Amino acid sequence: MCSLALFPAPLPDGQTTLCESNNELLSGSDAEERPKQVRSTQPQELSPLSLFFPRESLKLHSRTESSSRAAFLDHSETLWMRSAAAWWDTHTHTHTHTHTHTHNCLSNIGLFEDYIIRAATVSRRLLDYSTFSALFTFCVARSDCVVRAFAWHPHTDKFAVALLDDSIKIYNPKSATTPTLKHRLQRSVAAVQWKPLCASALAVACQNCVLVWHVDPCSLSTRPSSGCAQVLSHPGHSPVTSIAWSPSGSLLASASPMDTAVMVWDVAAESCVPLQRVGGGGVTFLSWSPDGSHVLAPTPSALFRVWETRMWTCERWPCVKGRCQSGCWSPDGSRLLFTVQGETVIYALTFTDAPAGISTGTSKGPQAAAVVADLSETSFNTAHGDVIVGGEIQSLAWDPRGERLAVLLKGDPQAADRPAIIAVFKTRTNPVFELLPCGFVQGEADAEPRLMQFHPSFQHGALLTVCWSSGRITHVPFYFLSAGVPHFGLSGSPLLPRPQERCSALANQSLFTEMIS
Amino acid sequence: MFSTQQSCWFIRKVICWRAAASIAWAVLLLPPVTAVFVILSRFSLLHPIHTISGLSPLIHSEVLTCEAVLCTKLTPLFYLQNASPFIPTIACSKIALLGQLLHPRQFVNSSAHCIMGIIVAWCCAVTIGGRYETIGYPCTHSDGSTHMCLNEYHLILLLAGAFVGFSHSLLGVIHNMNFVSFHTVQQYKYLRFKGSLPLVVKCSATQALYSVRNYVVVYFFLGYIPKAWICKTLNLHLNSSIHPLDSIAGLLDLSLLYHLWISATFLLFTWYITLLLFRIFVTEVYNFPVQSSFTEEAHQCLPKVLTDKEPMILKFLALQDLALLSQHSPSRRCEVFSLSQPGGHPHNWNAISRECLSLLADLTQRLVAYHDTVATNGRAKSLSTGSERKTSSETSVTSGTEDLMSPRPTLMMKTPASVFARSIVGGPQSPLTAPFTPDLDSPFASPSLRRLTAPVEQCSPWHGTVQSPHVMRRVPKLWSTSTDSQANGSPPPSPASVASPQQQTSKPSLLAQFLQNRKEQVKHFLAKRVLIMYLFNKLPEASSQALFADSQAHIWALEGRRRWWTSLFSLDVDRTSQPQQCSLCPIISSSYRHFKLPHASSKPLRSASSMGDPTYKTLRFALRATLKTAIYRITTTFGDHLNAVQMSAEHRKRLQQFVEYKD
C-alpha cells in the first residue's frame, strides 16, 4: 500500500503552494500573484506575517567560533568537559568543513546522528553539546537554516521565532513593536513554546536551563530585561532540547537527550520532579497530548515511552527498527501517530480511557501499533522529468481540528529529483480514523522545509507555517469548513459550488480507514 | 496536630494509619541503612579486603544499633505533632524568630533531639569500636599507678551527636522543616520515595558536613568544659601522655573527622528518612466519596468534609481531592452534579461551590486588610518607615486611634505573642509590640487559631478596623487604576486617619492623652536604637509569605472551580450563568490584590540542599499563576457569554484585557 501514489503530482520548479481552497491546493509563481478565487474565499482581515531572515543579516557567532572560541570557553563546565568539547570541536569542524564543500551538509545528518548516538551510549558526555543538541531537534541541518525554532501563541496571532544567533523575536500583527529576547543563559536554543492559557509566558529550551520569559504584551520595550525571565535549571539536565507545556498551563516538562529523566516543572514554584526510568539513554523530544492525559517521550534508542499524567506512570514501547523520530497527537488525545527512523511508514496508537465507573486512572493502551500510511518512494512524471517523492519522515504535524496532517519528508539532497517536501493528508477522526490525500506543499526553488507548525487557533480551517532553509517563513492556509466544529460567525464566503471532476477521483479514495472490530 | 483532635473520624481512620505505616516503613528501612553505615564506618582505604572479612562479627552490634535508633525515630514525629504541618510558621521579624527559638516547646524539642543524638552517637561509637568503644580505659601514670582515664574519642563522638541533634532542631525551626507541602505531580509512593532518596542522602551528607565543621570549631574553643565536667562526675583522669583532642593537631585527625561525619550523616539520615516517609504518606491523595447512600456516612462525604474547619489536614486533602476529581474523574464529576431525588436541587454542587467561594472571599478580604496595613514599600505603615516621613503629631494621632480601635485586652488574648515578647524585652513595649507583632501568624499562636478558621480577626493589627465600613468602602478604590495613590509612591491615607468620625465620637480623656504622650516618647526613644529596630523591623518578604502561607488551599479551590465551570459549560449553558456571576468578581478582585503587592515579584533565594521544603515561599506566585490561568480558562471557554454577566465597569475593563490576551 503506497499512499503517495494517489497524490497529485508535485509542482514544477518556480511554483509555490499558496493555499488550499475548494478542496484543491492552489499554486502560483509568486506570492503576490494570487489567483482571484483565492482572494474571494480568503477572509480579508487575515494576513499573517511572512518573514525572511537572510543568513547574512545575523551576526552569527558560529562564524567566529573556531577562532575566538578558546577565549570564551564556558566556565560552568568542568575542565574535563571543556577539553573534551575542544577535542570534539577540532575533529568535527574539519569533518563538517570538508563535507560542506563536497555537497550539502544535509546528506550527512543521518550519518552524524547515528555516529553520535552510538558514541553517546558508549561514552556519555564526551560530546560537544551544541553539536549534539543541534542534531536532535526537528531542524535537520542547522548549518543552513537561520530559524532554529518557531512557536505560535496558542490563543492569539503572535508567534516567537528563535534565530541562529540565540535571540528570540516576537511578532504580533497587532503591535508595531517586535521584542527581542536575549539572555546570558540563552544559548543553543532548541525549542520555544508559549504557555497555554496565558498571554505572556514563553518557555525556551536552552543549553543548560529552561528559561521562562514573561513578555508583557502591552509593553513597548523592544528589549525586555533579563529580569523578566525565570531560570529553571537542574544539575545534570542539559542540554535541554525539548519542552512541552501541559494544556492546562500548570506544568512544564523538559527533556534532554543526555539525561534519562524527564523534568516536570512547577514553574511558579521553580521546583521540579524528575521522572526517571532505566533504559533508553535520554529523551529526544516531548509531546503533550491536547487533552493533557499523556506525554510522548521517545528515547535515542529503539524505545519510546508514553507517560500518563495522572499518576505519572509510563508505558514502554519498543520499536523494532530505529528510534521514534517524531510523533503527534490527535486533538482529542486518543490517537498518537508516530514515525520510526529508517522506516517510511506512519504508525498509529489508540488510547482509550478506562470505562467510566472503574476509576483506576490508568488507560488501557493498545497492544501494537497499526500502520496507517506508507510513504515509500514514488516517482511522478512531470513536465521537468521524473521526480521521486517519499522516503524517511522527518516530522509530523496535525492541525488542532484534526482535519489536516502535514508530513515532512526528508528527501535526498544529493539527488536533485528527490527533494524534501511536505505531504499533506486530509484526516478524519470521527467516527473512524481516515486518511485521504490532499497534496504537496512546496516552496521556492532551492528552499527546503525545515520546521512546520499549525496555527493553534485559525478560524477558517488550518494554517500551516513553514520555516524554509532559506530563512523564509511562510504560511499556507487550508480553507475548509470543519465537519465537527460548529462555526461561530464565519466571515469567509461559502465554498464556491464547483464541480471537481479532476480531483474528486483522487480525493475520494481513502488511503486508510480504521477497521472497527 | 492530631493529639487534640482524636474525636475526628478522619484522624482515627486515615491519618493514624498513614503515620503508623510511615513509621513501620522507616523501621523496616533501618537494618539496611545500619548495614551500610557499618560497612562505611569500618571501611579502610588501604585494606579493602580486611574491611569485608571484619564485617562478620558485626551483626550483633548492628542489631544493637537498630534497637537504639528505633526510639529516636519517634522524635521527628513528636516534632511534627507540635505544629500544624501544612501551614508554615513564618516569623515576620527577627524578634519573632528569636521568640520561636526560645520558646519552651522548642527547648523541650531541642533537648529531646540532643538526647536522641547522644544515644545514636553512643551506638555509633560501639559499632565503630576500636578507640571509640568505651568512655574510660585503664592507663598508667608516670608514677606507675593505674587509673581509669577518660577516652576523649568516645566523648567527642557523644558530644557530636548532641550537637548535631541540637542544630537539627534549630534548623528545623528556621527552615520550616515541619512544613509538609503537597506536590502538583502525583506519583505513587514508591516512586516518590525512590525519586527523593538521592536528595535525602545528599542533604544529610552536606548537612552533616556543615554540622561537623561547626562542631569542630566549637569543640576547639569550648571542648575543655565538658571534658572537665565528665572527668569530675565520673571520677576519671586525663591521660597527659596522649595529645588532647581540643587542639589543632588533635582535631586534624582525618580518621576522626571521617567518623564524626559518617556518624552525623547516619543520624541525620535516619531522621530525614522518617520525615520523608511521613510527608509522602500523609500527603497521599484520599478519595472522598461524593455522596453516600447511608446517612451515618454522610459526614464523610466530600461536600460535608469541605465545610469542616478542623482538622486542617482533612480540609487540605478534601480540597486536593476536589481539584484532582475535577480534572481526572468524569464519573465522580457526574455524582457532584447529580440532583437530589425529591426536589431536584444540586445539593452537592451547591455545597462545594459555596465552600470554594467562601475560601476565595476569605483570601480577598485578607488581601484587602493587608493592603490597608502596608505602605507601598511593603512595610508596616504606621511606624517602622512611615514615621520618618510623617510629622510627629500625625504619628501620635495614628497610633492613638489605633490603640483606641484595637483594644489591647482583645489583642493580647488573640496573640499570646505580645505577652511573651514583653517578658523577653521587658519594659512598657506593649504598644510598640502591637504594631510590630507579625500580623498574620504570631509565632506562639496555637494552630487552632490559624487563619483559615478565623481569617479576618488575625489579619492585621487593626482587628477592629477590618470589618469597619470605611475599609469596605475603600475596596473598589483599590481596583481602580487612576485614583490609586499607591501607584505613585505617596503613602495612602492610613485607615486610622480616614476614620476620624469614630475618633471624634469617643474623645479620649486628659489622663489617657498624657499616657499616650508618654508612650510615644518611649516609642521614639526605642525607635532610635539600632539593635531594637533591627530586631523589630518587619521583614517585608516574610510578611508577604505569611499572608499566603495557606494558599495551597486557595489554589486547589480555584483550580477545582475553574474546571467545574468549564465542565458545567459543556453540560449545559443555562445553569452556568449563575455561578459565573457570583464568582468572577472575587477572582478578579483578589487577583488585583496580587498584582499590586509590593513584594509580589521578589523571588526568594533558593536553598539548594536542605530538607526544608521551600515551597511555601513561592506559594504566592503559584496562586497568581493559577488565578491568571483560571481567568483565561473562563474567558476562552465562555467567550461572548461573559458579556451577559453583570459586573462593574472596572471589572469589565480588566476582563476585557484578559479576553484580548493583553495581561
Tab-separated table of C-alpha atoms in Angstrom, chain A residues 20 40 68 74 83 85 92 137 146 213 220 267 271 315 341 352 355 377-378 387 418 434 438 451 497 501 508:
chain	number	residue	atom	x	y	z
A	20	GLU	CA	-5.963	25.177	-0.232
A	40	SER	CA	-12.528	35.859	-2.867
A	68	SER	CA	37.797	33.043	19.188
A	74	ASP	CA	32.157	28.169	29.046
A	83	SER	CA	38.892	19.619	26.943
A	85	ALA	CA	34.472	19.728	23.910
A	92	THR	CA	34.036	17.798	13.918
A	137	THR	CA	15.762	18.646	17.253
A	146	VAL	CA	18.683	30.518	10.378
A	213	TRP	CA	10.142	34.678	29.694
A	220	LEU	CA	6.529	48.982	24.330
A	267	VAL	CA	7.056	26.888	37.060
A	271	SER	CA	10.593	23.220	41.616
A	315	GLU	CA	4.150	2.512	29.048
A	341	GLN	CA	13.716	6.277	11.918
A	352	THR	CA	-8.962	4.725	25.197
A	355	PRO	CA	-14.743	2.796	31.151
A	377	GLU	CA	9.350	6.430	-2.633
A	378	THR	CA	7.091	7.105	-5.576
A	387	VAL	CA	10.532	13.451	-9.505
A	418	ARG	CA	14.345	13.777	-4.687
A	434	GLU	CA	-9.448	8.037	7.915
A	438	CYS	CA	-4.535	16.308	-0.173
A	451	LEU	CA	10.194	23.308	10.541
A	497	PRO	CA	-20.119	25.257	-5.847
A	501	GLU	CA	-14.086	16.201	-11.743
A	508	ASN	CA	-12.388	10.437	-2.501
